Short mmCIF file of C-alpha atoms in Angstrom, two decimals:
data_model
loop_
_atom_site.label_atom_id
_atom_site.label_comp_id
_atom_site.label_asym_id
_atom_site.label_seq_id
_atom_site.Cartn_x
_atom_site.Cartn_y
_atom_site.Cartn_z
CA UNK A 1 94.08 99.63 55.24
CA UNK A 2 97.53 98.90 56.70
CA UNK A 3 99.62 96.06 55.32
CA UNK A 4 102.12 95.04 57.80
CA UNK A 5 105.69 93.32 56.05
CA UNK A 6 107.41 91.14 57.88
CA UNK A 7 110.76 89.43 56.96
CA UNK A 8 114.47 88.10 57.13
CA UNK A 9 116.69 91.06 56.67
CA UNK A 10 118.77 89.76 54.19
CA UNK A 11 115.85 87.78 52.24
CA UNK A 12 115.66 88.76 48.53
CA UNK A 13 111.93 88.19 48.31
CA UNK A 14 110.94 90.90 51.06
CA UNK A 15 112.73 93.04 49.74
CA UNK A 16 110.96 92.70 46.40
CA UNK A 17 107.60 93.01 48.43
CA UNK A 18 108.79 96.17 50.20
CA UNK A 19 109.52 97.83 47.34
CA UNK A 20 106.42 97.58 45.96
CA UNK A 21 104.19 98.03 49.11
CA UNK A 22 106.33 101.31 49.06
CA UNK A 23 105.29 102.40 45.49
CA UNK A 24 101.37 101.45 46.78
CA UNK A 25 101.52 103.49 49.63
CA UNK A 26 102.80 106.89 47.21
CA UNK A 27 100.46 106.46 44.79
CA UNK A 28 97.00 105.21 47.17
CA UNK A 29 96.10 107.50 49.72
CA UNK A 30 94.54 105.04 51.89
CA UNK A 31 97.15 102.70 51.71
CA UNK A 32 99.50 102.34 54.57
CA UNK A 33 102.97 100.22 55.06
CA UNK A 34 104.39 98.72 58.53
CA UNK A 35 107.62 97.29 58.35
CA UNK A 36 109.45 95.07 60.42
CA UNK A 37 112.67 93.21 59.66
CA UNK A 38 113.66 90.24 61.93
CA UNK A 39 117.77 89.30 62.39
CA UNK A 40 118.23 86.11 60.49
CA UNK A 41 119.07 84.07 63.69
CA UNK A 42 115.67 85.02 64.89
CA UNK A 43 113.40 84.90 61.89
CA UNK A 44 112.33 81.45 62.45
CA UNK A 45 111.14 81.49 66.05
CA UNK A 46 109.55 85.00 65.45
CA UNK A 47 107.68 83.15 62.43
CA UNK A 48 106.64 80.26 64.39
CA UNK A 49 105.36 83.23 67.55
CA UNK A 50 103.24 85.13 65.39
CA UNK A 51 101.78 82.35 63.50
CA UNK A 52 100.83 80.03 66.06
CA UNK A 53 99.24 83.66 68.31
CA UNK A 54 96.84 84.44 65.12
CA UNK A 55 96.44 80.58 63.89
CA UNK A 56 98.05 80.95 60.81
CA UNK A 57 99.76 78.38 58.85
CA UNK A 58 102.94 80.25 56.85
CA UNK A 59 107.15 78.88 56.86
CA UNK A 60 108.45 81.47 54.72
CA UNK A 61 110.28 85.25 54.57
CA UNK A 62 108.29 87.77 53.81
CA UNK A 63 105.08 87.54 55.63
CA UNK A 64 102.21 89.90 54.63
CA UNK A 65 99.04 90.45 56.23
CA UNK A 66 96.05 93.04 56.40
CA UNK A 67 95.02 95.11 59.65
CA UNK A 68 91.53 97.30 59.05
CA UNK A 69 92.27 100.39 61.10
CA UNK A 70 88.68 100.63 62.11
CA UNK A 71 87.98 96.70 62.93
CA UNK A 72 90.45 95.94 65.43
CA UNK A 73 90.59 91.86 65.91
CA UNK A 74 93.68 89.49 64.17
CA UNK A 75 94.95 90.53 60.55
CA UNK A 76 93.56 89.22 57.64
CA UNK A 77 96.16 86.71 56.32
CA UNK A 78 97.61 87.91 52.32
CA UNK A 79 100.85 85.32 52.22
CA UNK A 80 103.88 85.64 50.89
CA UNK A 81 105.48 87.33 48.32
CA UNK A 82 104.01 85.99 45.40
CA UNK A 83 100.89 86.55 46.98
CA UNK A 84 101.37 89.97 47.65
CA UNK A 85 102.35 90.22 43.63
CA UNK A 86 99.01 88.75 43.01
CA UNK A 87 97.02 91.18 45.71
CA UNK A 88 98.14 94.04 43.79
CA UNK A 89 97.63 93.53 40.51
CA UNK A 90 94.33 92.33 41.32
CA UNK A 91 93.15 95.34 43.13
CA UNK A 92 95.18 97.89 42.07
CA UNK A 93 97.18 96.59 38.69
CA UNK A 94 100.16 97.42 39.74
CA UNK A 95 103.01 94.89 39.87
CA UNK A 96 106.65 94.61 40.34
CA UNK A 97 109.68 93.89 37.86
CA UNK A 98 112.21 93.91 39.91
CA UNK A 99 115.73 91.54 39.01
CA UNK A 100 117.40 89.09 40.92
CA UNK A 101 120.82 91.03 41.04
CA UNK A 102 118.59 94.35 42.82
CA UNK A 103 116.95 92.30 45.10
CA UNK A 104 119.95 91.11 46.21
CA UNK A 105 121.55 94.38 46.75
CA UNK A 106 118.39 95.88 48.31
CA UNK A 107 118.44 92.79 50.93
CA UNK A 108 122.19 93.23 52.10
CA UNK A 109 121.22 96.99 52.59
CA UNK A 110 118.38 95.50 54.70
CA UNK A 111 120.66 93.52 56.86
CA UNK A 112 123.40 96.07 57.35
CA UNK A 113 120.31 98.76 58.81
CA UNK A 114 118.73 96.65 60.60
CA UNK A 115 122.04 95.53 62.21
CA UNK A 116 122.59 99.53 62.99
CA UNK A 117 119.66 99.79 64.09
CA UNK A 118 119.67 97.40 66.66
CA UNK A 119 123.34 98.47 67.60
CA UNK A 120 121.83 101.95 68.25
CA UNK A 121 118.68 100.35 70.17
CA UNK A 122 121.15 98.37 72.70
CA UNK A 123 123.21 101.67 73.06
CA UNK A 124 120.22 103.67 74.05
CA UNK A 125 119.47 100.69 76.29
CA UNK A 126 123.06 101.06 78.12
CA UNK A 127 122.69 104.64 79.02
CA UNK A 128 119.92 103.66 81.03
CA UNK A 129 120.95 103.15 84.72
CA UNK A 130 118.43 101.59 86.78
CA UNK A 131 118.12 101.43 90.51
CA UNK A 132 119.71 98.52 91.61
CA UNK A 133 117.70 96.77 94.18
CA UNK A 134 118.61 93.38 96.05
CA UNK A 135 116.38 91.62 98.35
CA UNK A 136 117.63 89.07 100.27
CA UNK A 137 115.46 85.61 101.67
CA UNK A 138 113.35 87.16 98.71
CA UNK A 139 111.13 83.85 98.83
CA UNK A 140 109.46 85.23 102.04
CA UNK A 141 106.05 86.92 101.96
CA UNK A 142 107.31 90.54 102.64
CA UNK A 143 109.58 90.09 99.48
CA UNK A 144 106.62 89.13 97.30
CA UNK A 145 104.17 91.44 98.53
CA UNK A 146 107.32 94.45 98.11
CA UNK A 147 107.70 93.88 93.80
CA UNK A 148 104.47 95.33 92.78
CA UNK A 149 105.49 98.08 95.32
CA UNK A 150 108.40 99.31 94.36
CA UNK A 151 107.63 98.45 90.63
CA UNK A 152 104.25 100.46 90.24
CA UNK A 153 106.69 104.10 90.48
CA UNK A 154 104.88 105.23 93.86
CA UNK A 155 108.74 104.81 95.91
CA UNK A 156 111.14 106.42 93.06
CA UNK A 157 108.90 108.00 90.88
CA UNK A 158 107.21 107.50 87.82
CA UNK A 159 110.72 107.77 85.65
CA UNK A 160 112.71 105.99 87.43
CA UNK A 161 113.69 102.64 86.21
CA UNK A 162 114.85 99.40 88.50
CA UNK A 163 116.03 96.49 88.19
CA UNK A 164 115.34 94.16 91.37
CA UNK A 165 117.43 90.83 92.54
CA UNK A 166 115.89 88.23 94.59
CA UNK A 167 118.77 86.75 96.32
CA UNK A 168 118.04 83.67 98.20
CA UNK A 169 119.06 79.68 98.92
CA UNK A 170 119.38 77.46 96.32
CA UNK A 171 116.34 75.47 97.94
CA UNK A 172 114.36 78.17 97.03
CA UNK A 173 115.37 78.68 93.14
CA UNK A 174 111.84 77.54 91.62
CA UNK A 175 109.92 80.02 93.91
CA UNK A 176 112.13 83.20 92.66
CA UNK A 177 111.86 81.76 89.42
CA UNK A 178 108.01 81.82 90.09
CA UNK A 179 107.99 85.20 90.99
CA UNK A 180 110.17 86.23 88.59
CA UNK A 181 107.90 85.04 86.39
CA UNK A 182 105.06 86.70 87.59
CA UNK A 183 106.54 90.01 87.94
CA UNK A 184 107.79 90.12 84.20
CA UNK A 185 104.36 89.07 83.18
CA UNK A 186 102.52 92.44 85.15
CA UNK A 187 104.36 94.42 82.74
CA UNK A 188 105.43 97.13 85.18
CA UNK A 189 106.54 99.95 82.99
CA UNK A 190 109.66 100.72 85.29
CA UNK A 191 110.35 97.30 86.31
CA UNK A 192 113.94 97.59 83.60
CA UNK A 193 114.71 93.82 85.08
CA UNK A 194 113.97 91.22 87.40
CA UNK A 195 116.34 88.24 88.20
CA UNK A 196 116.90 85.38 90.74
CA UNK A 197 119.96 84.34 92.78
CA UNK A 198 121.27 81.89 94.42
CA UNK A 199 124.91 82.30 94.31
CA UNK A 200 126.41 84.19 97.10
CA UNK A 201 129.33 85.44 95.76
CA UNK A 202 126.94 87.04 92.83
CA UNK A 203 125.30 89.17 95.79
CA UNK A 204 124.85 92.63 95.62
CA UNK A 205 126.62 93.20 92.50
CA UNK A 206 126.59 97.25 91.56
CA UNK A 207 123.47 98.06 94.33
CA UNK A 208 122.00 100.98 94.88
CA UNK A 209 119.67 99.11 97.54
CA UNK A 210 119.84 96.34 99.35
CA UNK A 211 116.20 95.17 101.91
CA UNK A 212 117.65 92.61 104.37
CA UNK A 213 114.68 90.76 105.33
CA UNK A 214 116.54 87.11 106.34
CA UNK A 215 115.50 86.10 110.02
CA UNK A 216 115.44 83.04 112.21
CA UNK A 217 112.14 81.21 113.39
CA UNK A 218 112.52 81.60 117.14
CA UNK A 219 111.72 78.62 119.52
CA UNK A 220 113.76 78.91 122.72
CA UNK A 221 112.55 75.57 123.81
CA UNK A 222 115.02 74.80 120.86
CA UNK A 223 117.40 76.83 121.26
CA UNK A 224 118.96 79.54 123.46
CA UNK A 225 118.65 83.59 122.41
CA UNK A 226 122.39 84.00 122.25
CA UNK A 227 122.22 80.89 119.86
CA UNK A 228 119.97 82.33 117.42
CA UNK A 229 121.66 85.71 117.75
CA UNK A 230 125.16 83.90 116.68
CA UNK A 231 123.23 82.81 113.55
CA UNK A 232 121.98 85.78 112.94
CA UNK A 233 125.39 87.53 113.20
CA UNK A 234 127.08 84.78 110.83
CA UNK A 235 124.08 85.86 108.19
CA UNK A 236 125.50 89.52 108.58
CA UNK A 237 129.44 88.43 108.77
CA UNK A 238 128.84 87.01 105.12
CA UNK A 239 126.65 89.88 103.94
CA UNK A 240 128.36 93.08 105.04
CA UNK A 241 132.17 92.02 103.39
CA UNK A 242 130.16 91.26 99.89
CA UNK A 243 128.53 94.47 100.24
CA UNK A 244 131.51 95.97 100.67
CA UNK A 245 133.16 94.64 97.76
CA UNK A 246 130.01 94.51 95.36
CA UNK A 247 127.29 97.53 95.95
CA UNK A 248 127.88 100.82 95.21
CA UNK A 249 129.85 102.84 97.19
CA UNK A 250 126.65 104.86 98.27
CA UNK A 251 124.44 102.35 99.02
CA UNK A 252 121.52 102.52 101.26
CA UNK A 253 120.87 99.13 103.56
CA UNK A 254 117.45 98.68 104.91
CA UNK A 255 117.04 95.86 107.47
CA UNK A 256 113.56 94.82 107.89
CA UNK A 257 111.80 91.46 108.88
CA UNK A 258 110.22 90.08 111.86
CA UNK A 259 113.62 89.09 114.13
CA UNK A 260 117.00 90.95 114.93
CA UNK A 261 115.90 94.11 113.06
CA UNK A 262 118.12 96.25 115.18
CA UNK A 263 120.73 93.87 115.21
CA UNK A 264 120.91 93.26 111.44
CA UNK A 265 121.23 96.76 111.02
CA UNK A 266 123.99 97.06 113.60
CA UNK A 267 126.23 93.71 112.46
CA UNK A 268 126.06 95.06 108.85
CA UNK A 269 127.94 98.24 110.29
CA UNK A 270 129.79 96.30 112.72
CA UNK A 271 131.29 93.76 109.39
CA UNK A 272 131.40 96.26 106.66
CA UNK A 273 133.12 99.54 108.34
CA UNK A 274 133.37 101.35 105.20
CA UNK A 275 129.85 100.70 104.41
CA UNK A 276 128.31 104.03 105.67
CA UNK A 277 126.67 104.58 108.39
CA UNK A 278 124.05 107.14 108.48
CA UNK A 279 122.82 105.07 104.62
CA UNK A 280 122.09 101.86 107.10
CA UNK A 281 118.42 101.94 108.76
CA UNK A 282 116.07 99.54 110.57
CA UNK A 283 112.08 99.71 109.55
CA UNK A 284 110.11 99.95 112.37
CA UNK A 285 107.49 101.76 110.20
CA UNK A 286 104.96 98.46 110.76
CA UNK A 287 104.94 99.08 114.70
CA UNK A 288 104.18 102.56 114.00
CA UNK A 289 101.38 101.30 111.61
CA UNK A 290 99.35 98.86 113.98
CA UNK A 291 99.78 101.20 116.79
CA UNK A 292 98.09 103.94 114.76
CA UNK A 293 95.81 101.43 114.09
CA UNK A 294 94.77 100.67 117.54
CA UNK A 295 94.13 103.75 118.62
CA UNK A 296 91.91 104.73 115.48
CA UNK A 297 89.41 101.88 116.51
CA UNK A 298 90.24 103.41 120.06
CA UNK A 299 88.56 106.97 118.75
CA UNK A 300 86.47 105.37 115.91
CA UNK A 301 88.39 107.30 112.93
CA UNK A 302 90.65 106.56 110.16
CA UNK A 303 94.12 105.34 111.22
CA UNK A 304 95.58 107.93 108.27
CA UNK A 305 94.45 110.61 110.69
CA UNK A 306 96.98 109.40 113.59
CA UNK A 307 100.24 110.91 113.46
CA UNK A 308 103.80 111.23 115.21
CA UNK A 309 103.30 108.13 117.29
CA UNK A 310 107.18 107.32 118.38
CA UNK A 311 108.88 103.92 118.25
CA UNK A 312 111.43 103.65 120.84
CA UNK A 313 113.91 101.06 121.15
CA UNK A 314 114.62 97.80 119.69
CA UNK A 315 112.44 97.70 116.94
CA UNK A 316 111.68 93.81 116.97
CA UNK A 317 112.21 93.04 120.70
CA UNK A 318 111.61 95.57 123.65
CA UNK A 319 110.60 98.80 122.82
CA UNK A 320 108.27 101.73 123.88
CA UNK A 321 104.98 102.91 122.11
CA UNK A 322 105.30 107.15 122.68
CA UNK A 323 102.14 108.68 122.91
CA UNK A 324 103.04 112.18 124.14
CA UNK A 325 103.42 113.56 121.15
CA UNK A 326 100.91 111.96 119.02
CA UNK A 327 98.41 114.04 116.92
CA UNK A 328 95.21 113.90 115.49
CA UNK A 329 94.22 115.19 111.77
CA UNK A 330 90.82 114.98 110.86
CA UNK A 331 89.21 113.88 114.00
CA UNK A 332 85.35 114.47 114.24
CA UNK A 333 84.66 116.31 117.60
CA UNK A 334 83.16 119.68 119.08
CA UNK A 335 86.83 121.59 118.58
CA UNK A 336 86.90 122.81 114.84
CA UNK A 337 90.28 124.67 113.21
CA UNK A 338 91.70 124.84 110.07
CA UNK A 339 92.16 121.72 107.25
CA UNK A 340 94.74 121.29 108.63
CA UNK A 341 95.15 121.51 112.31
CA UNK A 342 95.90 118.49 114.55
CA UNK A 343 94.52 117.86 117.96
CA UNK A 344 96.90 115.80 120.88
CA UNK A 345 95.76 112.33 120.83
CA UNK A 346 96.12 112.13 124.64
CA UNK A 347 93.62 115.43 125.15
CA UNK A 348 91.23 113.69 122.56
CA UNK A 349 91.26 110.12 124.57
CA UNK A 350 89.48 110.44 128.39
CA UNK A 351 90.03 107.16 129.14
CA UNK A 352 93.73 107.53 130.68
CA UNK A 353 93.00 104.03 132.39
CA UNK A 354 92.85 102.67 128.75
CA UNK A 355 96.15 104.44 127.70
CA UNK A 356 97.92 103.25 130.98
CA UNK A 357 96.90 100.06 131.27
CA UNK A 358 95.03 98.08 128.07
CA UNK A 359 97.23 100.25 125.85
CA UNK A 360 101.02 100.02 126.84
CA UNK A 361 99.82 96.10 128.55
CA UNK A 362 98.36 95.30 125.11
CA UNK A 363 102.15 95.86 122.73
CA UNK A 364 102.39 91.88 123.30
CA UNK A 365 99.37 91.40 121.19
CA UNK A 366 100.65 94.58 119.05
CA UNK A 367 103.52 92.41 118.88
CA UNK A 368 102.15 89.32 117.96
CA UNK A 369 100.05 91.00 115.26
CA UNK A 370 102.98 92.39 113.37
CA UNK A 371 105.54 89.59 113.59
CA UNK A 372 101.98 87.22 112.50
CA UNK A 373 101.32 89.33 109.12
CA UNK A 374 101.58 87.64 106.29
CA UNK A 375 103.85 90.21 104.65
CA UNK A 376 101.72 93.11 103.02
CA UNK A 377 102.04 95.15 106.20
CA UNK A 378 106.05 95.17 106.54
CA UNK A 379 106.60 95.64 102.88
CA UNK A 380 104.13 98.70 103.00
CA UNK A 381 106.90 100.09 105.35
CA UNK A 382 109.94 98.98 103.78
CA UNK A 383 108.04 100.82 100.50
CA UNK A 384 107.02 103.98 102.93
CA UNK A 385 110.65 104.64 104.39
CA UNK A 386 112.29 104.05 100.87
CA UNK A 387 109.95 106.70 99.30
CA UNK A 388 110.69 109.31 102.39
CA UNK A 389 114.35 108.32 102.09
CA UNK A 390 114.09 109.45 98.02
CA UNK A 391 111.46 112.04 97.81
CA UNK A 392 111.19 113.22 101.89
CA UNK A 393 108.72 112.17 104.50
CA UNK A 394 105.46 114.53 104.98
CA UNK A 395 106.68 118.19 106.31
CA UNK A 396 106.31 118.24 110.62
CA UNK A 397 105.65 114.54 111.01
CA UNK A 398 107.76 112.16 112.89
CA UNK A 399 108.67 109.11 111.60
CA UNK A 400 110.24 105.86 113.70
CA UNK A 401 113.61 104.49 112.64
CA UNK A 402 116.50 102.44 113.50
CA UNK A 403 119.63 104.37 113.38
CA UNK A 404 123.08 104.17 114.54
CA UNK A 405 123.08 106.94 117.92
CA UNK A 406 125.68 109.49 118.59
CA UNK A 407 124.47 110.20 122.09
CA UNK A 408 120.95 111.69 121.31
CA UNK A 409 118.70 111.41 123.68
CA UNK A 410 121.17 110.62 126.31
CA UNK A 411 121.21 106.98 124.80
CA UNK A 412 124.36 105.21 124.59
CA UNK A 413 126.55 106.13 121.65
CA UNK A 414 127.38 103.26 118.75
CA UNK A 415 123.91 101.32 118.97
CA UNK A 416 120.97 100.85 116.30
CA UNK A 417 118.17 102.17 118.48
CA UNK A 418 114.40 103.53 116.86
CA UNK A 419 114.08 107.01 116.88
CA UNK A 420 112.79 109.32 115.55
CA UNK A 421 113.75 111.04 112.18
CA UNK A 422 113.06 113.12 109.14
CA UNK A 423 113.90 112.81 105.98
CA UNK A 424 114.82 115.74 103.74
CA UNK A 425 116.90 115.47 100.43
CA UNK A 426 117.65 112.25 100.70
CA UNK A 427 119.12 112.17 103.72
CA UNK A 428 117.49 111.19 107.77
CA UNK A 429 118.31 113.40 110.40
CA UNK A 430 117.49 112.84 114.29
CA UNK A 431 115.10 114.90 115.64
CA UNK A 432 116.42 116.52 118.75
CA UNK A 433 114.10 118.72 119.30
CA UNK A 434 111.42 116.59 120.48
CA UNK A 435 110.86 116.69 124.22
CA UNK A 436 110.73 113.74 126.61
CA UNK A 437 110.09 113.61 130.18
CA UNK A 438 111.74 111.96 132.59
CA UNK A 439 109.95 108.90 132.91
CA UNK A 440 110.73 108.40 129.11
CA UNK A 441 114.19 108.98 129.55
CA UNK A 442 114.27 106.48 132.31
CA UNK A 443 112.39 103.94 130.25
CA UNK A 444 114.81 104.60 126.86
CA UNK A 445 117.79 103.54 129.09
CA UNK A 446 116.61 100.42 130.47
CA UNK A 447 115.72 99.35 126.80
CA UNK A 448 118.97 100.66 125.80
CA UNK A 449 120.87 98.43 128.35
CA UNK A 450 118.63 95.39 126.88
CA UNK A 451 119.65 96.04 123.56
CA UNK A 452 123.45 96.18 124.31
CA UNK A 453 123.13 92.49 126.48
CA UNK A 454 121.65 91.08 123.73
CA UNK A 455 124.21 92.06 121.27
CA UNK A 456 127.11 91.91 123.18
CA UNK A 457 127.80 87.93 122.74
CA UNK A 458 127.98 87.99 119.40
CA UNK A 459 130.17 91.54 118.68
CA UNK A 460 134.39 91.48 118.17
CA UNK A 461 136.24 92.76 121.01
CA UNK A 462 135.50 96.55 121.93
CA UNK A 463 138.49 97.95 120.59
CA UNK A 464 137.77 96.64 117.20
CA UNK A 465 134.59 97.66 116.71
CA UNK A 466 133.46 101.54 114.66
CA UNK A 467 131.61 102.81 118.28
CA UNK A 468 132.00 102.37 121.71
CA UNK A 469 129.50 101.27 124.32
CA UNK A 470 131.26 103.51 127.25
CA UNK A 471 128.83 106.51 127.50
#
């Protein structure tokens, strides 16, 4: 049998219950105590919690009930002090004779350890330093789909805390509040804290991570593309000075959505120049993804088993599905090697008429299928880069990003263009050493040019900017 106390700190009468649930439990072997003390300021809501959760009816300090170790299901009810006194003489004829003036003293002790205690619980609490992660236009799908990601310990690890803002409009308060909400109800071990914003100038307060997913619904019948790119740019023109003045010196900016995903990445450099370069990236994991996709149902095999397919470009706008290196793991056919050797996906597919044509013709409908998901597949890669950026991507295999160029590739320097990267202590490098042929090359200009007439409405003049567009 366990009997579990419960009561005010400083109350005279638990005291004189605990006291005597102690002398039980030396003298009865199969008697067991569990104590907890409540602050005064929160005995009476505590009391009203626990009573109205096992449908008891009790308004006064100390609370005593009965758990059977071996029964499981609610306690059995005893009372209050007196009839604790009246439990234990009964069964076991023991009883108290404590005075007023001792049960007095014993209760201030109470109070002043359970004070220290506390004190001692909220300084263990301090010294742990969460990731702090911000997600901005957090009411959108991607954002709601990302929590249980980055919350489950699959993208830090399973000891690493966070603590995750939802930063959005004020329109949109009682949907973070929802989600907030929901999230603190999963019970995520790691999730530290979850809170929603609304206030700008609260933004980005001490991050360690901030996933820019805001975009603009395109309609050109509406509007013109310089248009929405100027309110795309004002977005970034508020965001990058707060980041500046309110994240960590270190932190790591993700841009991510279904518009502007270059661009974001590049205005955020462009209006915060001390906000680092090489720890600002564009996702264009999801591309990667559905192309992968494709050409599994292309070769009738699992889409995990496609790898190193290259996203070139502007992530969101024009860009370039790279084949030529592509590999196969896994794939069912009359060439057999090791676990783990990979075949070239262009020697594996016959139907060059396919790759040429239906392929490369059919990145509108790729396209249209990722901008159209309803967010699982673009926080999957927002959750996928973040854990290569912490822990390293898979040893040999190429992953797609946005970065800021320095000339690789012969594309122009001072642009966000997908390439792509490793990632290796928690850092991205470029790799160089992949080949391309001359078409390629040809093709990675023209997009390059695109990218830099699209942007260059909205930028300061040249000499102001952190890169040049000269080379």
């Amino acid at each position: 049998v366990v009997a579990v106390f419960t009561g005010k700190a400083n109350c005279p009468y638990y005291a004189k219950a605990e006291i005597l649930a102690d002398c039980l439990q030396a003298n009865l072997p199969d008697f067991r105590v569990h104590k907890i003390t409540q602050h005064p300021d929160k005995w009476e809501q505590w009391l009203r919690d626990i009573c109205e959760m096992n449908g008891w009816e009790h308004r006064q300090s100390p609370i005593v009930w009965r758990e059977l170790l071996d029964r499981g299901g609610k306690g059995l009810l005893l009372g209050g002090v007196n009839d604790f006194l009246e439990y234990a003489q009964h069964y076991y004829g023991i009883t108290s004779a404590m005075l007023s003036e001792e049960m007095l003293d014993i209760a201030e002790e109470n109070l002043q350890a359970h004070i220290e205690i506390e004190k001692e619980e909220e300084e263990s609490k301090s010294l742990i330093k969460p990731l702090e992660i911000w997600i901005t236009s957090a009411s959108a799908s991607i954002g709601y789909q990302l929590i249980p990601l980055l919350a489950n310990g699959e993208v830090f690890g399973m000891t690493t805390e966070i603590s995750i803002h939802l930063l959005d409009t004020d329109q949109f308060k009682d949907v973070l509040c929802g989600i907030v909400m929901e999230a603190e109800d999963m019970a995520f071990p790691l999730l530290h804290s979850i809170s929603e914003h609304t206030e700008i100038d609260e933004a980005f307060i001490q991050a360690d991570i901030i996933i820019v997913l805001d975009d603009v619904l395109l309609n050109h019948e509406v509007q013109s593309l310089e248009n929405y790119v100027r309110e795309m740019s004002e977005i970034c023109q508020v965001y990058a000075p707060l980041i500046e003045k309110n994240a960590k010196s270190g932190v790591r900016v993700i841009s991510s959505g279904k518009t502007f995903v270059n661009l974001k990445a590049m205005m955020i450099i462009t209006y915060g120049p001390s906000i680092k370069p090489e720890n600002v990236i564009a996702v264009a994991t999801s591309w990667e993804s559905a192309a992968k996709a494709m050409l599994a149902r292309k070769l009738n095999m699992s889409a995990a088993g496609v790898k190193d397919v290259i996203v070139w470009g502007n992530i969101t706008g024009c860009n370039y599905i790279d084949l030529s290196h592509a590999k196969l793991h896994g794939y069912d056919c009359a060439i057999w090697g090791p676990a783990n050797f990979r075949r070239p996906l262009l020697n594996m597919i016959y139907d060059s008429k396919w790759i040429h044509s239906e392929f490369l013709s059919a990145q509108s409908s790729l396209s249209s299928r990722v901008s159209h998901c309803v967010g699982m597949l673009p926080a999957h890669a927002v959750a996928t880069v973040l854990r290569y950026w912490y822990h390293g991507s898979p040893p040999g295999e190429i992953v797609s990003v946005g970065v800021l160029t320095k000339g690789q590739f012969c594309i122009p320097e001072g642009i966000v263009f997908s390439m792509p990267v490793r990632f290796q202590n928690g850092n991205w490098e470029v790799m160089t050493e992949v080949e391309i042929n001359e078409t390629t090359q040809e093709v990675l200009g023209r997009l390059a040019h695109e990218l830099i007439q699209v942007s260059m409405p909205i930028l300061p003049p040249m000499g102001t900017l952190p890169y040049n567009f000269e080379h």
